[in-house]
Amino acid sequence: MEYKARELFVKYGLPSGVGVVGDSVEEILASRENITYPAVVKAQVAVGGRGKAGGIKFAENEEELVAACNAIFGMDIKGHTVKKIMVKPKDEIGRELYLSITLDRGARRPVILFCPEGGMEIEAHPEKVIKYPVDPTRGIPDYTARYLAGKAGLSGDQFKELYALLVKLYRLFREYDCMLCEINPLAIDAEGHLLCLDGKVSIDDSALKRLPDMQEYEKSAPREPMVAEAESFNFLLIPCNKEGNIGIMSNGSGMLMSCMDALAKRGMTTRTTLDLGGGATAERIKEAVRILLSDPKIEYLFINIFGGITRCDEVAGGIRLAKELYDIKQPMVIRFEGTNKDKGLEIINGLGNVTYVDGLLAGVEVLANEYSRQ
């Protein structure tokens, strides 16, 4: 969330500030001595587009601040419920830029993205975005900042500020194993200085084990109940499209993406995916089925499991357990490959609303036929 990104910016000496953050109006007002007016009241959700959704408001006094907080708390912004708000002084700015460092998998290196125009409409000007690769063995030399400053028409002093900012942002990017460090907008204030007006930081999950502060943040971050329950079993559950009605279970992100793509090509929409990870035992499969189908809007379940050491009788046993224990009515399309496949087929034989298929596309065809009967 933005407030956490700002905390990291401050830690690395970037020109930013956090302001007052709270989970309720009362908590925010308890720090009223740290609030300066006019103030900006900003919803804290892990998604963009807050301003257009009404999640950013302004307040000239405490009365307006309370009204703004009451309007924002509980707001739904692209499926995220606002449970935390940040209040900070309103900055007087003259110009907005865009700056980020992201990991470019194709180039196999970090890349700086810079645009002389920032703010909410950055996506509307892709042709103006400058892409500048970073040599990890050299870091960011001053001529990189000089080139970017020249493209934006910045002054000599602003070039020095941009260079210092880039060096610090890149240090944050490296030391926190970031996938993205974004400043949007990177503002020029009334005195001509650069200011990080908003931020987004995305950290590789695999790095959390060596980032204690991020571990604590992750534990406290709000999660959907289904996501949290899935994590308790070491499953990765990802809500995809709230308009969808198909749940997909598999043991690998590549398999999940293949299923989603194949379904989409036939006009079907995935609501939620669940990655089992390793150890596809009957108990784990049973719990995964239960968690996915606890969402009443999932009308079909597609289970596609393949692995050289995955025992198909365990997969089938988990499906049978789930059917027997939880009175599942939704149709399930099953495909599994691996050890003891014949035993697995025997276990699911005769289960109501369970269809076994020999491959991904065959499963998609069965689901397409189910759709056509709606």
Coordinates of C-alpha atoms in Angstrom, one line a residue:
M1 CA 0.0 0.0 0.0
E2 CA 1.0 3.6 -0.5
Y3 CA 1.8 4.4 3.1
K4 CA 4.2 1.4 3.3
A5 CA 5.9 2.4 0.0
R6 CA 6.3 5.9 1.5
E7 CA 7.9 4.4 4.6
L8 CA 10.4 2.7 2.4
F9 CA 11.0 5.9 0.5
V10 CA 11.7 7.7 3.7
K11 CA 14.0 4.9 4.9
Y12 CA 16.1 5.3 1.8
G13 CA 16.2 9.1 1.9
L14 CA 13.8 9.8 -0.9
P15 CA 11.9 13.1 -0.8
S16 CA 8.6 11.8 0.6
G17 CA 6.5 11.7 3.8
V18 CA 4.0 9.3 5.4
G19 CA 1.5 11.5 7.2
V20 CA -1.1 10.0 9.6
V21 CA -2.3 6.5 9.0
G22 CA -5.3 4.9 10.8
D23 CA -7.9 2.1 10.7
S24 CA -10.7 4.3 11.9
V25 CA -11.7 8.0 12.1
E26 CA -11.0 7.9 15.9
E27 CA -7.5 6.6 15.4
I28 CA -6.8 9.3 12.8
L29 CA -8.1 12.1 15.0
A30 CA -6.0 10.8 17.9
S31 CA -3.0 12.2 15.9
R32 CA -4.7 15.5 15.0
E33 CA -1.7 17.4 16.2
N34 CA 0.3 15.8 13.3
I35 CA -2.3 16.8 10.7
T36 CA -1.8 19.9 8.6
Y37 CA -4.5 21.6 6.5
P38 CA -5.3 21.6 3.7
A39 CA -5.0 17.8 3.8
V40 CA -5.3 15.0 1.4
V41 CA -7.3 12.0 2.5
K42 CA -6.3 8.8 0.7
A43 CA -7.7 5.3 0.7
Q44 CA -5.1 2.7 1.3
V45 CA -5.7 -0.3 -1.0
A46 CA -3.4 -2.4 -3.1
V47 CA -4.8 -1.3 -6.4
G48 CA -4.5 1.7 -8.7
G49 CA -7.3 4.1 -9.8
R50 CA -8.2 5.3 -6.3
G51 CA -8.7 8.9 -7.4
K52 CA -11.2 8.1 -10.2
A53 CA -13.0 5.8 -7.8
G54 CA -13.5 8.5 -5.2
G55 CA -10.9 7.2 -2.8
I56 CA -8.9 10.4 -2.7
K57 CA -10.5 13.6 -1.1
F58 CA -9.4 16.9 0.2
A59 CA -10.1 18.5 3.6
E60 CA -9.7 22.2 4.6
N61 CA -10.5 21.5 8.3
E62 CA -11.3 18.8 10.8
E63 CA -15.0 18.7 9.9
E64 CA -14.2 18.1 6.3
L65 CA -11.6 15.5 7.3
V66 CA -14.2 13.5 9.3
A67 CA -16.7 13.7 6.4
A68 CA -14.0 12.5 3.9
C69 CA -12.9 9.6 6.2
N70 CA -16.5 8.5 6.7
A71 CA -17.1 8.5 2.9
I72 CA -13.9 6.5 2.2
F73 CA -13.9 3.9 5.0
G74 CA -15.7 0.8 3.7
M75 CA -15.6 1.9 0.1
D76 CA -15.2 -0.8 -2.5
I77 CA -12.4 0.1 -5.0
K78 CA -12.0 -2.5 -7.7
G79 CA -13.0 -5.3 -5.3
H80 CA -10.8 -4.0 -2.4
T81 CA -12.6 -2.7 0.7
V82 CA -11.0 0.3 2.3
K83 CA -9.9 -0.4 5.9
K84 CA -7.1 2.0 6.2
I85 CA -6.7 5.7 5.4
M86 CA -3.7 8.0 5.1
V87 CA -4.0 11.7 5.8
K88 CA -1.1 14.0 4.7
P89 CA -0.6 17.7 3.9
K90 CA -1.7 18.8 0.4
D91 CA 1.4 19.6 -1.6
E92 CA 1.5 22.6 -4.0
I93 CA 2.9 21.2 -7.2
G94 CA 3.6 22.7 -10.6
R95 CA 4.3 19.7 -12.7
E96 CA 4.0 15.9 -12.6
L97 CA 6.5 13.3 -14.0
Y98 CA 6.5 9.5 -13.9
L99 CA 9.5 7.4 -12.7
S100 CA 9.8 3.7 -11.9
I101 CA 12.4 0.9 -11.9
T102 CA 11.0 -2.5 -12.9
L103 CA 12.3 -5.9 -13.6
D104 CA 12.3 -6.6 -17.3
R105 CA 12.3 -10.4 -17.7
G106 CA 13.0 -10.2 -21.4
A107 CA 16.0 -8.0 -21.0
R108 CA 17.1 -9.9 -17.8
R109 CA 17.8 -6.7 -16.0
P110 CA 16.2 -3.8 -14.2
V111 CA 14.8 -1.1 -16.5
I112 CA 14.1 2.6 -15.7
L113 CA 10.8 3.9 -17.0
F114 CA 10.5 7.7 -17.2
C115 CA 7.9 10.0 -18.6
P116 CA 7.8 13.8 -18.7
E117 CA 4.1 13.5 -18.0
G118 CA 2.9 11.7 -14.9
G119 CA -0.3 11.2 -12.9
M120 CA -3.5 9.3 -13.5
E121 CA -3.4 9.4 -17.3
I122 CA 0.1 8.0 -17.7
E123 CA -1.3 4.9 -19.6
A124 CA -2.7 7.3 -22.2
H125 CA 0.8 8.3 -23.3
P126 CA 2.8 5.1 -23.8
E127 CA 4.7 6.7 -26.7
K128 CA 6.2 9.3 -24.3
V129 CA 7.6 6.7 -21.9
I130 CA 11.4 6.4 -22.0
K131 CA 12.8 2.9 -21.3
Y132 CA 16.4 2.9 -20.1
P133 CA 18.1 -0.4 -19.1
V134 CA 20.3 -0.6 -16.0
D135 CA 23.6 -2.5 -16.0
P136 CA 23.5 -4.4 -12.7
T137 CA 27.3 -4.4 -12.6
R138 CA 27.5 -0.6 -12.8
G139 CA 24.4 0.7 -11.2
I140 CA 23.1 4.1 -12.3
P141 CA 25.7 6.5 -13.7
D142 CA 25.1 10.2 -13.6
Y143 CA 24.7 10.4 -17.4
T144 CA 21.6 8.3 -17.2
A145 CA 20.0 11.0 -15.0
R146 CA 21.4 13.7 -17.3
Y147 CA 19.7 12.0 -20.3
L148 CA 16.4 11.7 -18.6
A149 CA 16.5 15.3 -17.2
G150 CA 17.3 16.6 -20.7
K151 CA 14.2 14.8 -22.1
A152 CA 12.1 16.4 -19.4
G153 CA 13.6 19.9 -19.7
L154 CA 14.8 19.9 -16.1
S155 CA 17.2 22.5 -14.7
G156 CA 20.8 21.7 -13.5
D157 CA 19.7 21.6 -9.9
Q158 CA 16.8 19.4 -10.7
F159 CA 19.1 17.0 -12.6
K160 CA 21.2 16.7 -9.4
E161 CA 18.1 15.9 -7.4
L162 CA 16.9 13.4 -10.0
Y163 CA 20.3 11.6 -10.0
A164 CA 20.3 11.4 -6.2
L165 CA 16.7 10.1 -6.3
L166 CA 17.5 7.4 -8.9
V167 CA 20.5 6.1 -7.0
K168 CA 18.4 5.8 -3.8
L169 CA 15.5 4.3 -5.6
Y170 CA 17.7 1.7 -7.3
R171 CA 19.3 0.8 -3.9
L172 CA 15.8 0.2 -2.5
F173 CA 15.0 -1.9 -5.6
R174 CA 18.0 -4.1 -5.1
E175 CA 18.1 -4.5 -1.3
Y176 CA 14.4 -5.3 -1.1
D177 CA 14.4 -7.6 -4.2
C178 CA 11.7 -5.5 -5.8
M179 CA 9.8 -6.3 -8.9
L180 CA 8.7 -2.7 -9.2
C181 CA 9.5 0.6 -7.5
E182 CA 7.2 3.3 -8.9
I183 CA 6.8 7.0 -8.2
N184 CA 3.7 8.4 -9.8
P185 CA 3.6 11.2 -9.8
L186 CA 7.1 12.4 -9.3
A187 CA 6.2 16.0 -8.7
I188 CA 8.0 19.3 -9.0
D189 CA 6.8 21.5 -6.1
A190 CA 6.3 25.2 -5.9
E191 CA 10.0 25.7 -5.1
G192 CA 11.2 23.6 -8.0
H193 CA 12.2 20.6 -6.0
L194 CA 11.4 17.0 -6.8
L195 CA 8.9 15.2 -4.5
C196 CA 7.6 11.6 -4.4
L197 CA 3.9 12.3 -4.3
D198 CA 2.7 8.7 -4.5
G199 CA 4.4 5.4 -4.6
K200 CA 4.0 1.7 -5.3
V201 CA 6.5 -1.0 -4.4
S202 CA 6.1 -4.7 -5.3
I203 CA 8.5 -7.1 -3.6
D204 CA 9.3 -10.7 -4.7
D205 CA 7.5 -13.0 -2.3
S206 CA 10.6 -15.3 -2.2
A207 CA 12.6 -12.5 -0.5
L208 CA 10.2 -12.1 2.4
K209 CA 12.1 -14.6 4.5
R210 CA 15.0 -12.2 4.8
L211 CA 13.0 -9.0 5.2
P212 CA 11.6 -9.0 8.8
D213 CA 9.8 -5.7 8.4
M214 CA 8.0 -6.9 5.3
Q215 CA 7.1 -10.2 7.0
E216 CA 5.3 -8.2 9.7
Y217 CA 3.6 -6.0 7.1
E218 CA 2.4 -9.0 5.2
K219 CA 0.9 -10.6 8.3
S220 CA -1.0 -7.4 9.1
A221 CA -2.1 -6.7 5.5
P222 CA -5.9 -7.3 4.9
R223 CA -6.8 -10.4 3.0
E224 CA -9.9 -11.9 1.7
P225 CA -11.1 -14.7 4.0
M226 CA -10.7 -17.4 1.2
V227 CA -7.2 -16.2 0.5
A228 CA -6.2 -16.3 4.1
E229 CA -7.7 -19.8 4.6
A230 CA -5.9 -21.1 1.5
E231 CA -2.6 -19.7 2.8
S232 CA -3.1 -21.6 6.1
F233 CA -2.8 -24.8 4.0
N234 CA 0.1 -23.4 1.9
F235 CA -2.2 -23.0 -1.1
L236 CA -2.0 -20.0 -3.4
L237 CA -5.5 -18.7 -4.1
I238 CA -5.9 -15.9 -6.5
P239 CA -9.3 -14.1 -7.2
C240 CA -9.3 -13.4 -10.9
N241 CA -12.6 -12.0 -12.2
K242 CA -15.6 -11.4 -9.9
E243 CA -17.9 -11.8 -13.0
G244 CA -16.6 -15.3 -13.6
N245 CA -18.2 -18.6 -12.4
I246 CA -15.4 -21.2 -12.9
G247 CA -12.9 -22.2 -10.3
I248 CA -9.6 -23.8 -11.4
M249 CA -7.3 -26.0 -9.3
S250 CA -3.9 -27.2 -10.4
N251 CA -0.4 -27.7 -9.2
G252 CA 1.6 -25.0 -11.0
S253 CA 1.1 -21.5 -12.3
G254 CA 1.8 -22.5 -15.9
M255 CA -1.0 -25.1 -15.7
L256 CA -3.4 -22.6 -14.2
M257 CA -2.6 -20.0 -16.9
S258 CA -3.1 -22.6 -19.7
C259 CA -6.5 -23.5 -18.3
M260 CA -7.6 -19.8 -18.0
D261 CA -6.4 -19.0 -21.5
A262 CA -8.2 -22.1 -23.0
L263 CA -11.4 -21.3 -21.2
A264 CA -11.2 -17.6 -22.2
K265 CA -10.9 -18.6 -25.9
R266 CA -14.2 -20.3 -25.6
G267 CA -15.9 -17.3 -24.0
M268 CA -15.7 -18.6 -20.4
T269 CA -14.5 -16.6 -17.4
T270 CA -12.4 -17.8 -14.5
R271 CA -13.5 -16.5 -11.1
T272 CA -10.7 -18.0 -8.9
T273 CA -7.6 -20.1 -9.2
L274 CA -5.9 -22.3 -6.6
D275 CA -2.3 -23.5 -6.9
L276 CA -1.9 -26.6 -4.7
G277 CA 1.9 -26.4 -4.7
G278 CA 3.6 -29.7 -3.8
G279 CA 2.3 -32.7 -1.9
A280 CA -1.1 -33.4 -3.5
T281 CA -2.4 -35.7 -0.8
A282 CA -6.1 -36.7 -0.4
E283 CA -6.4 -34.4 2.7
R284 CA -4.9 -31.4 0.8
I285 CA -7.1 -32.0 -2.2
K286 CA -10.2 -32.3 0.0
E287 CA -9.5 -29.0 1.7
A288 CA -8.7 -27.2 -1.6
V289 CA -12.0 -28.3 -3.1
R290 CA -13.9 -27.2 0.0
I291 CA -12.2 -23.8 0.0
L292 CA -12.8 -23.1 -3.7
L293 CA -16.5 -24.2 -3.5
S294 CA -17.2 -22.2 -0.4
D295 CA -17.7 -19.4 -2.8
P296 CA -21.3 -19.9 -4.0
K297 CA -20.6 -18.0 -7.2
I298 CA -18.3 -20.7 -8.4
E299 CA -20.7 -22.9 -10.4
Y300 CA -18.1 -25.2 -12.0
L301 CA -14.7 -26.6 -10.8
F302 CA -12.0 -27.6 -13.2
I303 CA -9.2 -29.7 -11.6
N304 CA -6.2 -30.2 -13.8
I305 CA -3.2 -32.0 -12.1
F306 CA -0.1 -33.4 -13.7
G307 CA 3.1 -34.4 -12.1
G308 CA 5.7 -37.1 -12.5
I309 CA 5.4 -38.2 -8.8
T310 CA 1.8 -37.0 -8.1
R311 CA -0.3 -40.0 -7.1
C312 CA -3.5 -39.9 -8.9
D313 CA -5.2 -42.1 -6.3
E314 CA -4.5 -39.4 -3.7
V315 CA -6.0 -36.8 -6.0
A316 CA -9.1 -38.9 -6.6
G317 CA -9.4 -39.8 -2.9
G318 CA -9.5 -36.1 -2.0
I319 CA -12.2 -35.4 -4.5
R320 CA -14.3 -38.3 -3.2
L321 CA -13.8 -37.2 0.4
A322 CA -14.9 -33.7 -0.5
K323 CA -18.0 -35.0 -2.3
E324 CA -19.0 -37.2 0.7
L325 CA -18.2 -34.7 3.5
Y326 CA -19.5 -31.4 2.0
D327 CA -22.4 -32.4 -0.2
I328 CA -21.0 -30.7 -3.2
K329 CA -23.5 -30.0 -6.0
Q330 CA -21.3 -28.1 -8.5
P331 CA -20.2 -30.1 -11.6
M332 CA -16.5 -31.0 -11.5
V333 CA -14.3 -31.7 -14.5
I334 CA -11.2 -33.7 -13.6
R335 CA -8.0 -34.4 -15.4
F336 CA -5.0 -36.0 -13.7
E337 CA -1.9 -37.8 -14.9
G338 CA 0.8 -39.6 -13.0
T339 CA 1.4 -42.6 -10.7
N340 CA -1.6 -44.8 -9.9
K341 CA -3.9 -43.2 -12.5
D342 CA -5.9 -46.4 -13.0
K343 CA -6.6 -46.6 -9.2
G344 CA -7.6 -42.9 -9.3
L345 CA -10.1 -43.6 -12.0
E346 CA -11.6 -46.4 -10.0
I347 CA -12.0 -44.1 -6.9
I348 CA -13.9 -41.4 -8.8
N349 CA -15.9 -43.8 -10.8
G350 CA -19.6 -43.3 -10.2
L351 CA -19.3 -40.0 -8.4
G352 CA -22.2 -37.7 -9.3
N353 CA -21.4 -34.5 -11.3
V354 CA -17.8 -35.6 -11.8
T355 CA -16.5 -36.0 -15.3
Y356 CA -13.0 -37.3 -16.1
V357 CA -11.2 -36.1 -19.2
D358 CA -7.9 -37.1 -20.8
G359 CA -6.6 -33.6 -21.4
L360 CA -6.9 -29.9 -21.0
L361 CA -8.8 -29.2 -24.2
A362 CA -11.1 -32.1 -23.6
G363 CA -12.0 -30.5 -20.2
V364 CA -12.6 -27.1 -21.8
E365 CA -14.9 -28.8 -24.3
V366 CA -17.0 -30.4 -21.5
L367 CA -17.2 -27.0 -19.7
A368 CA -18.2 -25.3 -22.9
N369 CA -21.1 -27.8 -23.4
E370 CA -22.2 -27.1 -19.8
Y371 CA -22.2 -23.4 -20.6
S372 CA -24.3 -23.8 -23.7
R373 CA -27.0 -25.5 -21.6
Q374 CA -27.3 -22.4 -19.2

